[in-house]
mmCIF file of C-alpha atoms and ligand atoms in Angstrom:
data_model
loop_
_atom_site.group_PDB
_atom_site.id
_atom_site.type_symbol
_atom_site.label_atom_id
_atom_site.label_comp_id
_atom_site.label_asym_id
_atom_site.label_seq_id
_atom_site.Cartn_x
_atom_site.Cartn_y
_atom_site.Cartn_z
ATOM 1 C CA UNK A 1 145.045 26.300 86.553
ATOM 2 C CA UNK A 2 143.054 28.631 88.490
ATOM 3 C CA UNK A 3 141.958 32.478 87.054
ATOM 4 C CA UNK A 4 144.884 34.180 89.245
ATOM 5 C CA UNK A 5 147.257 32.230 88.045
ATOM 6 C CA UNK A 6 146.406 32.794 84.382
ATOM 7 C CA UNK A 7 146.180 36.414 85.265
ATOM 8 C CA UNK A 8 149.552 36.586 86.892
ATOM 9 C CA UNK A 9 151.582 35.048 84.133
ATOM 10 C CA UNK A 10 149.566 37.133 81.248
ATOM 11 C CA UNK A 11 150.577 40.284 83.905
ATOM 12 C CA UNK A 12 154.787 38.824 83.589
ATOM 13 C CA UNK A 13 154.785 39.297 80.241
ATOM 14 C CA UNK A 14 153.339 42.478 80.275
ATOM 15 C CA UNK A 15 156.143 44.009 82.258
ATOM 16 C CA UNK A 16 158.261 42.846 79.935
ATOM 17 C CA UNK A 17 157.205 44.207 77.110
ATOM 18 C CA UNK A 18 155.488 41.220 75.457
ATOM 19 C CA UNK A 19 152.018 42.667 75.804
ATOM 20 C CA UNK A 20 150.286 40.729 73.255
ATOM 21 C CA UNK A 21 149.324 37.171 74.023
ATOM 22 C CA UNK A 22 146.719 34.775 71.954
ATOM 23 C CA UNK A 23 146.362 31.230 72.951
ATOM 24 C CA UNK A 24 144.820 29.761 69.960
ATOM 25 C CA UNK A 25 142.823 26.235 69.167
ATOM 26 C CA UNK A 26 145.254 24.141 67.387
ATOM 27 C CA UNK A 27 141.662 22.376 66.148
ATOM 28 C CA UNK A 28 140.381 25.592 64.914
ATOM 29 C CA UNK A 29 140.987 25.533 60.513
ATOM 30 C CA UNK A 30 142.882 28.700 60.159
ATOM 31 C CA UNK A 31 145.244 27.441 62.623
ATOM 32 C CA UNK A 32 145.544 24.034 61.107
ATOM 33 C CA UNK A 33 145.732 25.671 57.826
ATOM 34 C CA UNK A 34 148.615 27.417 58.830
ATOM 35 C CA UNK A 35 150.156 24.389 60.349
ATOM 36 C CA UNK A 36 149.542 21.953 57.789
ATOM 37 C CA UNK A 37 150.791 24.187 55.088
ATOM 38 C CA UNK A 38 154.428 25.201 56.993
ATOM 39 C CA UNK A 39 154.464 21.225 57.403
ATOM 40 C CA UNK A 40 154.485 21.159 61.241
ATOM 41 C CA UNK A 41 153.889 18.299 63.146
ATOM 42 C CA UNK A 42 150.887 18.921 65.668
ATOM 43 C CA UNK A 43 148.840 15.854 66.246
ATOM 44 C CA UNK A 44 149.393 15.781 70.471
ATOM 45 C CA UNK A 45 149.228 19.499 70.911
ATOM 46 C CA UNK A 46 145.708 21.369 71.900
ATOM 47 C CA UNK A 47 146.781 25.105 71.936
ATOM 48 C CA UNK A 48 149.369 27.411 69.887
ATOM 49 C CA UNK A 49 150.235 30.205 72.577
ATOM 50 C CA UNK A 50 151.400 33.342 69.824
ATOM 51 C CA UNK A 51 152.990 36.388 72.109
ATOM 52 C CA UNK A 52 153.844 39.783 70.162
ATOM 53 C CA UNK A 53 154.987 43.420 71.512
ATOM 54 C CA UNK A 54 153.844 46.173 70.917
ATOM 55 C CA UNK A 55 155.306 49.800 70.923
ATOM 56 C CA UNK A 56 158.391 50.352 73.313
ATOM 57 C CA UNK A 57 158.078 48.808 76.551
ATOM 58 C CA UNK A 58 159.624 45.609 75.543
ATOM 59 C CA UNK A 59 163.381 47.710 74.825
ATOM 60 C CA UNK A 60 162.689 49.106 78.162
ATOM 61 C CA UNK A 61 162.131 46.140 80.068
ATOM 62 C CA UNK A 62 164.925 44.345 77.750
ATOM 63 C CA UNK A 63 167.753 47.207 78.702
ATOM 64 C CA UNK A 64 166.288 47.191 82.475
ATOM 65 C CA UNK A 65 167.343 43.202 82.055
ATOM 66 C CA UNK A 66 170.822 43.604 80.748
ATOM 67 C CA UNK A 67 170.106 44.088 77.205
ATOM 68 C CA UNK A 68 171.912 42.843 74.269
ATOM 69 C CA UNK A 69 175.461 42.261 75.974
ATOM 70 C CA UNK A 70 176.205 38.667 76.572
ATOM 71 C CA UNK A 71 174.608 36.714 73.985
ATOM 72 C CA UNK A 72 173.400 36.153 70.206
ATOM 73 C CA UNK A 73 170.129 36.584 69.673
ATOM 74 C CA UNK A 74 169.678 38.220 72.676
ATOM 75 C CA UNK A 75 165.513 39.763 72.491
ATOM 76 C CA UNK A 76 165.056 35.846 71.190
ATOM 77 C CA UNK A 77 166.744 34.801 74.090
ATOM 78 C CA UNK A 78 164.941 37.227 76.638
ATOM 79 C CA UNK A 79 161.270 36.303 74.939
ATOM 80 C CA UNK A 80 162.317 33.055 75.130
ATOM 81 C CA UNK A 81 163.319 33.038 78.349
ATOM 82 C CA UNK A 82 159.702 34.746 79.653
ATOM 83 C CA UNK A 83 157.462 32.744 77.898
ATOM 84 C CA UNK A 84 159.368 29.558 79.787
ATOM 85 C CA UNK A 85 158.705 31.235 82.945
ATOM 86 C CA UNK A 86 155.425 32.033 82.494
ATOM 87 C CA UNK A 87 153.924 28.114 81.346
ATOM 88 C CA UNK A 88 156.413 26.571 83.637
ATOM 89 C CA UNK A 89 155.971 28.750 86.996
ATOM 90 C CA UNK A 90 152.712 30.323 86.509
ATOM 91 C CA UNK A 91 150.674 28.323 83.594
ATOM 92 C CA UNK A 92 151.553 24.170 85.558
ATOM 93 C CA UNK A 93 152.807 23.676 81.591
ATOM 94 C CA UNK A 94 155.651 21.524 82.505
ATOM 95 C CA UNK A 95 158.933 21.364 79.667
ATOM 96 C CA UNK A 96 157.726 18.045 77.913
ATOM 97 C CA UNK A 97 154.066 19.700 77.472
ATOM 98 C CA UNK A 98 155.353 22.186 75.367
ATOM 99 C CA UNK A 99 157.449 22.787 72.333
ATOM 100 C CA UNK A 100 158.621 26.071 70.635
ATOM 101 C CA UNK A 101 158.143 26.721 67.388
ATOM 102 C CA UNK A 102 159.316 30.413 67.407
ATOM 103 C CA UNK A 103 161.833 31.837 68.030
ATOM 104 C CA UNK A 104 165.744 29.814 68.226
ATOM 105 C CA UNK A 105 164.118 26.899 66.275
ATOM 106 C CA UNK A 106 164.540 25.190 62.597
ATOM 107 C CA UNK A 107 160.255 25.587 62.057
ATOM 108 C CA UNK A 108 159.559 28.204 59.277
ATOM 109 C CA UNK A 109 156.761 29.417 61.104
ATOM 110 C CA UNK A 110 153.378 31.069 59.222
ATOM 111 C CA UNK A 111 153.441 33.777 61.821
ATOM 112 C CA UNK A 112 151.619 36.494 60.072
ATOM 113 C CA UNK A 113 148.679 33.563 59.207
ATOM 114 C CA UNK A 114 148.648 32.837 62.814
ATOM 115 C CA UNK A 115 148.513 36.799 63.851
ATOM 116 C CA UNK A 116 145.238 37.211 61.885
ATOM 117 C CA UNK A 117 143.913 33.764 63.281
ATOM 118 C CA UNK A 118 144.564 35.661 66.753
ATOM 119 C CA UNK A 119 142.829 38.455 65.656
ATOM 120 C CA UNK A 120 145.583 41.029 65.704
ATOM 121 C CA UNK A 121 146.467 42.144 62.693
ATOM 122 C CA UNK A 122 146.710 42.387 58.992
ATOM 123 C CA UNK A 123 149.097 42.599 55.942
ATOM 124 C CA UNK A 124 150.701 46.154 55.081
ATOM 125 C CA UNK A 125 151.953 47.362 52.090
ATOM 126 C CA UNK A 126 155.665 46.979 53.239
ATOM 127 C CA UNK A 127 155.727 43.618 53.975
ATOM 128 C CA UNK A 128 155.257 43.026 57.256
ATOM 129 C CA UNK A 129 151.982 43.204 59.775
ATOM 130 C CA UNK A 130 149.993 46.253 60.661
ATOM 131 C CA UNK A 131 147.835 46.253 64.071
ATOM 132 C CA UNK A 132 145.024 48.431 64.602
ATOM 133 C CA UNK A 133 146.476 49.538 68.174
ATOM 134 C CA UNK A 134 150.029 49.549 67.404
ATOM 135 C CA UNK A 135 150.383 50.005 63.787
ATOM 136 C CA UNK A 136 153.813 49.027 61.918
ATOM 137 C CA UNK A 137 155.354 48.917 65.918
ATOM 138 C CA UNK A 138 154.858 45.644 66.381
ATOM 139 C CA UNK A 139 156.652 42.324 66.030
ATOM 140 C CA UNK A 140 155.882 38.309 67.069
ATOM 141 C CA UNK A 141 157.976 37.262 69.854
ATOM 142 C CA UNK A 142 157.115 33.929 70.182
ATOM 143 C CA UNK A 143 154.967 30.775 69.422
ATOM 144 C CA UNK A 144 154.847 27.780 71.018
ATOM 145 C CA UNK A 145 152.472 24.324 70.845
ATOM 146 C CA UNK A 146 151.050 23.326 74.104
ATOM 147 C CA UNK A 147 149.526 20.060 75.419
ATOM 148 C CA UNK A 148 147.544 21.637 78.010
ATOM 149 C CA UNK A 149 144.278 23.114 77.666
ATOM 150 C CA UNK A 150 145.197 26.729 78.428
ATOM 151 C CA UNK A 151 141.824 29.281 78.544
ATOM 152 C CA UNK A 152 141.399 30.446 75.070
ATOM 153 C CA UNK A 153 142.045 34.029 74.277
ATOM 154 C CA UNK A 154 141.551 35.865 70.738
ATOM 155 C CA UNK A 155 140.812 39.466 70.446
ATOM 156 C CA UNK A 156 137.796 40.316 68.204
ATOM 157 C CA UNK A 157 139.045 41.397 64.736
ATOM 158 C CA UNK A 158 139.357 44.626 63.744
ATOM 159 C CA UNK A 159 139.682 46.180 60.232
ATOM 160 C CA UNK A 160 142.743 47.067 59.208
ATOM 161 C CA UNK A 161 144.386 50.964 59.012
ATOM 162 C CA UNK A 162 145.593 50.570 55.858
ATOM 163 C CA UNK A 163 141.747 50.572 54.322
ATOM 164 C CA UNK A 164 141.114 53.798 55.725
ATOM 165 C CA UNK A 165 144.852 55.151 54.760
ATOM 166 C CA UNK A 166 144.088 56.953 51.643
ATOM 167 C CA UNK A 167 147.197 58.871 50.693
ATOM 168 C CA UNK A 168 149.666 55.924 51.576
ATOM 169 C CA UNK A 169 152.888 57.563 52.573
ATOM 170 C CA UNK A 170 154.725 54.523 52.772
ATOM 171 C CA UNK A 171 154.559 54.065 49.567
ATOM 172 C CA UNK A 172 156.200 57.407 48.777
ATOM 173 C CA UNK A 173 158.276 57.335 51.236
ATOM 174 C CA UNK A 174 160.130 54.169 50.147
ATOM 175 C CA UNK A 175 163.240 55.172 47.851
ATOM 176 C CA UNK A 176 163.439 51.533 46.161
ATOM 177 C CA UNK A 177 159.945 51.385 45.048
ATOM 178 C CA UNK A 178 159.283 48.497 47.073
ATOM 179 C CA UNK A 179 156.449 49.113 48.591
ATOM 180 C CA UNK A 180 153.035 49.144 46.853
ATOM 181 C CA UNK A 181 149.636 47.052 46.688
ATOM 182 C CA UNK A 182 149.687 44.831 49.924
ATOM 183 C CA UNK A 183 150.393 41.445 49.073
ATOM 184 C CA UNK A 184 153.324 42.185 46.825
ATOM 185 C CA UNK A 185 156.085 43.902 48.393
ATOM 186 C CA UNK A 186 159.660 44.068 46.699
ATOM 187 C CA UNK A 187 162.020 42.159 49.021
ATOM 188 C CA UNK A 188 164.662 41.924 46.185
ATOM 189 C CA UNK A 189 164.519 45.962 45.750
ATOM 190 C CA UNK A 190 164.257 46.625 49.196
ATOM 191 C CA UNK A 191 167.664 44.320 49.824
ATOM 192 C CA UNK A 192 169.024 45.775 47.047
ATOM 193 C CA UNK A 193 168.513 49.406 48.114
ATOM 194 C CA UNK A 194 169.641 48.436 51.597
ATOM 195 C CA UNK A 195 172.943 47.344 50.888
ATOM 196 C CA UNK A 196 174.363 49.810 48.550
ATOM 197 C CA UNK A 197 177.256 51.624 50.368
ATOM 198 C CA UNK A 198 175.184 54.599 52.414
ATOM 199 C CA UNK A 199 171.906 53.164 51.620
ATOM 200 C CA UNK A 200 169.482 55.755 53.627
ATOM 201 C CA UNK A 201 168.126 52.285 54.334
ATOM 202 C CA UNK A 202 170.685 50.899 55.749
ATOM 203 C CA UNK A 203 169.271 51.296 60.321
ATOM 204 C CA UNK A 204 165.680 52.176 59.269
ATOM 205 C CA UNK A 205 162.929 52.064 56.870
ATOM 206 C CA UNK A 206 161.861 55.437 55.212
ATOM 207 C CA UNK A 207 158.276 53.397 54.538
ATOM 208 C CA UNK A 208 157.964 52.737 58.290
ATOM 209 C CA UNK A 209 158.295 55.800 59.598
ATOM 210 C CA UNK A 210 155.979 57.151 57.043
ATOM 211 C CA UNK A 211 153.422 55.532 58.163
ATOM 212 C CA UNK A 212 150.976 57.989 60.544
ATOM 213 C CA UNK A 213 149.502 54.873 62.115
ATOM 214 C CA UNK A 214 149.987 54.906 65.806
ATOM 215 C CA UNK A 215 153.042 56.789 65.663
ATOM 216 C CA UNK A 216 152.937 57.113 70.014
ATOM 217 C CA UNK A 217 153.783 53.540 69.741
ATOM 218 C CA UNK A 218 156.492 54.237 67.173
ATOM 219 C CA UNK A 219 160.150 52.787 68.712
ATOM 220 C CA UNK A 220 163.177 55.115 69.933
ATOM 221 C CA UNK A 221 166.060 55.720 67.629
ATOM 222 C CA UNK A 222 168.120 53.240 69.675
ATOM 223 C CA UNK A 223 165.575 50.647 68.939
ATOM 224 C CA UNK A 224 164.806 51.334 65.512
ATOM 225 C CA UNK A 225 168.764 51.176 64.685
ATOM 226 C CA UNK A 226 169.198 48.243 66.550
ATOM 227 C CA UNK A 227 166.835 46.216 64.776
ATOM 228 C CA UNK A 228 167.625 47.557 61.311
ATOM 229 C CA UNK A 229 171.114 46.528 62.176
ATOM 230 C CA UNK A 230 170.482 43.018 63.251
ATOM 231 C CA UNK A 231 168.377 42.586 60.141
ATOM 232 C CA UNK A 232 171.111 44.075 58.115
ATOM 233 C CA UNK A 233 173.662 41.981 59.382
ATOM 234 C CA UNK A 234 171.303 38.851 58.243
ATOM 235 C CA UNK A 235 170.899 40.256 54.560
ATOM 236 C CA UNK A 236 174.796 39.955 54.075
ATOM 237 C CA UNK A 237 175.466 36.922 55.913
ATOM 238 C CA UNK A 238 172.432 35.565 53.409
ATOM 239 C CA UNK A 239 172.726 37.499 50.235
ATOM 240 C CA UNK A 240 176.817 37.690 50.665
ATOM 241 C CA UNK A 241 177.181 34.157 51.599
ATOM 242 C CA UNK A 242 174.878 32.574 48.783
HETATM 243 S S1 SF4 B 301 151.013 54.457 55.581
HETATM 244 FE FE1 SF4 B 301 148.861 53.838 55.341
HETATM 245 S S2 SF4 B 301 148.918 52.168 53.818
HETATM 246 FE FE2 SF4 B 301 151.023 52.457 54.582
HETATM 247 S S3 SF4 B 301 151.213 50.992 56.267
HETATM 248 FE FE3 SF4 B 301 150.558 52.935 57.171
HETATM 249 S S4 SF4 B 301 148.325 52.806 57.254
HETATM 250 FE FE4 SF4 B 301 149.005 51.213 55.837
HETATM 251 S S1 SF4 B 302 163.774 49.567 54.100
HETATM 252 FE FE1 SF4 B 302 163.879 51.243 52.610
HETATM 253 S S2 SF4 B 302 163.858 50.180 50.637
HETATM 254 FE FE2 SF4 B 302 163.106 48.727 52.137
HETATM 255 S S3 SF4 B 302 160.858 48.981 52.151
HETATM 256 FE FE3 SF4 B 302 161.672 50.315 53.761
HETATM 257 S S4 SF4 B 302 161.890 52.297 52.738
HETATM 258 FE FE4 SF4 B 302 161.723 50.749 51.116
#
């Protein structure tokens, strides 16, 4: 695959919103650390391609597409969908090179272990990852094992905001006292606060928007409740259900 090429597809993603791409060395030992200890088969592959967004282009270019009408899953879907594109059309990765580990698949996949391995980002006090550009506005999109040997690309690691976030105002701002030391956040209080009837957790997180970490970056009210409301929907079906 020639430079342009690579270029080009890295550029398709971009305009959809999925502006963060790492193509990782399956040989490299945080990688197969990761791997090894979700229990996925990777013997035959040579690179893990990881793609993220970051701040608000992707609901842009995800509404300018059709948005969330026709199907389940439906930013899964679109990611999905791109990431194809891109190895098939612009990378020469042809569909039996390839296999997806994230998203639409059975694979419990270590992606916050494989977004520090990429050099993105690092744990927050609430639970999910924090990147230095994009702060709590950020989310993995996809990961998939390739057989071809796609250019390497890993951004040089950068420390984290949280060290140099002194007063913490997630931590105050969460109503469930869930959030504290990074490392241990309180998924049963969080669920439990976001499911009462009214919970004023119910389409957002207090603790997120708290946070004064690139807050230019920080997603539209639309977003932010459709999210929240997808994720809500999932606590129910799993805490409801069990
Ligand atoms: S408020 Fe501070 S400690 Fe909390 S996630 Fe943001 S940067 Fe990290
Ligand atoms: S959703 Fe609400 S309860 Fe859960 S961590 Fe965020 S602020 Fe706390």
């Amino acid at each position: 695959m020639n430079h342009s090429h690579f270029q080009a597809g890295l550029r398709y993603l971009a305009a959809r919103g999925l502006n963060l791409v790492a193509i990782l060395d399956v040989g490299d030992p945080p990688v197969q650390k990761a791997l090894n200890q979700a229990q996925i088969e990777h013997a035959p592959y040579r690179r893990l391609l990881l793609v993220a967004h970051g701040g608000r282009m992707l609901w842009r270019a995800f509404q300018a597409a059709g948005g969330e009408g026709q199907t389940v899953d439906p930013i899964d879907r679109y990611s999905r969908r791109a990431v194809s594109t891109v190895m098939r059309e612009f990378w020469g990765v042809a569909a039996d090179q390839a296999a997806f580990l994230y998203p639409l698949t059975d694979h419990l996949v270590p992606l916050q272990q494989l977004g520090t391995a990429a050099g993105w980002s690092h744990r927050s006090p609430i639970g999910t990852d924090i990147h230095p550009d994009y702060g709590l506005w950020f989310a993995y999109r996809a990961a998939v094992l390739v057989k071809n040997p796609l250019p390497l690309l890993i951004a040089p690691m950068r420390p984290s905001p949280c060290d140099s976030c002194d007063d913490r105002p997630c931590v105050t701002a969460c109503p469930a006292g869930a959030v504290g030391e990074i490392g241990r956040f309180g998924l049963n209080a969080c669920v439990t606060h976001r499911l009462y009837h009214r919970s004023s957790c119910a389409g957002q997180c207090l603790a997120r928007l708290a946070c004064p970490v690139a807050v230019q970056h920080r997603y539209t009210a639309e977003q932010i409740a459709y999210h929240y409301g997808q994720s809500l929907k999932d606590i129910r079906r799993y805490y409801m259900e069990e």
